[in-house]
mmCIF file of C-alpha atoms in Angstrom:
data_model
loop_
_atom_site.group_PDB
_atom_site.id
_atom_site.type_symbol
_atom_site.label_atom_id
_atom_site.label_comp_id
_atom_site.label_asym_id
_atom_site.label_seq_id
_atom_site.Cartn_x
_atom_site.Cartn_y
_atom_site.Cartn_z
ATOM 1 C CA LYS A 121 158.689 266.177 388.613
ATOM 2 C CA ALA A 122 155.317 267.854 388.402
ATOM 3 C CA THR A 123 153.634 268.942 385.191
ATOM 4 C CA ILE A 124 151.473 272.042 385.059
ATOM 5 C CA GLU A 125 149.032 272.353 382.175
ATOM 6 C CA ILE A 126 147.746 275.741 381.090
ATOM 7 C CA PRO A 127 144.279 275.292 379.542
ATOM 8 C CA ALA A 128 144.122 278.253 377.189
ATOM 9 C CA LYS A 129 144.014 278.668 373.430
ATOM 10 C CA TYR A 130 146.958 280.995 372.999
ATOM 11 C CA ASN A 131 146.743 281.050 369.205
ATOM 12 C CA LYS A 132 143.422 282.934 369.580
ATOM 13 C CA ARG A 133 144.344 285.249 372.459
ATOM 14 C CA TYR A 134 146.379 288.462 372.259
ATOM 15 C CA GLN A 135 147.769 290.994 374.711
ATOM 16 C CA PRO A 136 148.805 294.610 374.235
ATOM 17 C CA VAL A 137 152.528 295.313 374.114
ATOM 18 C CA ALA A 138 154.530 298.477 374.838
ATOM 19 C CA ASP A 139 153.901 300.127 371.465
ATOM 20 C CA GLY A 140 150.140 299.527 371.686
ATOM 21 C CA SER A 141 150.002 296.731 369.117
ATOM 22 C CA LYS A 142 148.781 293.203 369.843
ATOM 23 C CA ALA A 143 151.082 290.230 370.360
ATOM 24 C CA THR A 144 150.541 286.595 371.293
ATOM 25 C CA MET A 145 149.769 286.024 374.928
ATOM 26 C CA ASN A 146 152.368 285.097 377.550
ATOM 27 C CA ALA A 147 151.905 282.538 380.312
ATOM 28 C CA GLY A 148 153.244 282.091 383.814
ATOM 29 C CA ALA A 149 152.741 279.767 386.752
ATOM 30 C CA ILE A 150 152.945 279.736 390.526
ATOM 31 C CA ALA A 151 153.330 276.444 392.377
ATOM 32 C CA ILE A 152 152.711 276.168 396.122
ATOM 33 C CA MET A 153 154.107 272.955 397.558
ATOM 34 C CA PRO A 154 153.975 271.505 401.091
ATOM 35 C CA GLN A 155 156.487 272.770 403.658
ATOM 36 C CA GLY A 156 159.924 271.192 403.170
ATOM 37 C CA TRP A 157 159.518 270.744 399.419
ATOM 38 C CA LYS A 158 161.584 272.906 397.080
ATOM 39 C CA LEU A 159 163.045 273.176 393.598
ATOM 40 C CA ALA A 160 165.521 270.469 392.676
ATOM 41 C CA PRO A 161 169.031 271.843 392.097
ATOM 42 C CA LYS A 162 170.057 272.023 388.433
ATOM 43 C CA ASP A 163 173.003 269.682 388.975
ATOM 44 C CA ARG A 164 170.607 266.895 390.085
ATOM 45 C CA LEU A 165 168.302 267.080 387.069
ATOM 46 C CA PRO A 166 168.397 264.287 384.482
ATOM 47 C CA LYS A 167 169.315 265.327 380.927
ATOM 48 C CA ALA A 168 165.814 264.482 379.645
ATOM 49 C CA LEU A 169 164.225 266.874 382.148
ATOM 50 C CA LYS A 170 166.758 269.608 381.350
ATOM 51 C CA LYS A 171 165.851 269.264 377.678
ATOM 52 C CA GLU A 172 162.119 269.398 378.484
ATOM 53 C CA MET A 173 162.606 272.543 380.569
ATOM 54 C CA LYS A 174 164.818 274.356 378.034
ATOM 55 C CA GLY A 175 163.999 278.071 378.106
ATOM 56 C CA LEU A 176 161.841 277.782 381.234
ATOM 57 C CA ALA A 177 163.285 278.974 384.524
ATOM 58 C CA TRP A 178 161.625 278.381 387.884
ATOM 59 C CA ALA A 179 162.617 280.544 390.829
ATOM 60 C CA PRO A 180 161.714 280.528 394.531
ATOM 61 C CA TYR A 181 159.215 283.231 395.458
ATOM 62 C CA SER A 182 161.377 284.279 398.416
ATOM 63 C CA LYS A 183 164.108 282.957 400.713
ATOM 64 C CA GLU A 184 161.566 282.645 403.531
ATOM 65 C CA LYS A 185 159.190 280.554 401.378
ATOM 66 C CA PRO A 186 161.257 278.131 399.236
ATOM 67 C CA ASN A 187 158.170 275.924 398.800
ATOM 68 C CA ILE A 188 156.510 278.608 396.621
ATOM 69 C CA VAL A 189 157.998 278.876 393.130
ATOM 70 C CA VAL A 190 157.208 281.009 390.073
ATOM 71 C CA ALA A 191 157.884 280.804 386.333
ATOM 72 C CA GLY A 192 157.278 283.206 383.502
ATOM 73 C CA PRO A 193 156.276 285.161 381.690
ATOM 74 C CA VAL A 194 157.037 282.876 378.751
ATOM 75 C CA PRO A 195 155.415 282.546 375.306
ATOM 76 C CA GLY A 196 152.052 280.845 375.797
ATOM 77 C CA GLU A 197 152.167 279.107 372.424
ATOM 78 C CA ARG A 198 155.360 277.276 373.349
ATOM 79 C CA TYR A 199 154.634 276.483 376.997
ATOM 80 C CA GLU A 200 151.163 274.942 377.170
ATOM 81 C CA THR A 201 152.665 272.577 379.742
ATOM 82 C CA MET A 202 155.401 273.440 382.228
ATOM 83 C CA SER A 203 157.576 270.889 384.041
ATOM 84 C CA LEU A 204 158.581 271.630 387.594
ATOM 85 C CA PRO A 205 161.572 269.774 389.127
ATOM 86 C CA ILE A 206 160.698 269.030 392.746
ATOM 87 C CA LEU A 207 162.885 267.895 395.642
ATOM 88 C CA SER A 208 160.798 266.412 398.438
ATOM 89 C CA PRO A 209 162.006 265.961 402.020
#
């Protein structure tokens, strides 16, 4: 497991939304791991980690590059830290 911290004060930052009004800011992350490393399959995650990751979905960037994963956008207020389940070779 790797933990990614997002050092921003999301309660003070806003972004424009489709109707032109301001809303709280979203966050996202990209993780680039060494060759051979990839996301751990969901069936191999412990219950504690599943609970910690609730609502956060990581996905491989592409089939050719499974060591690069992305998450988001998610609400920045809720996800100041993001947990990444890693499977190393």
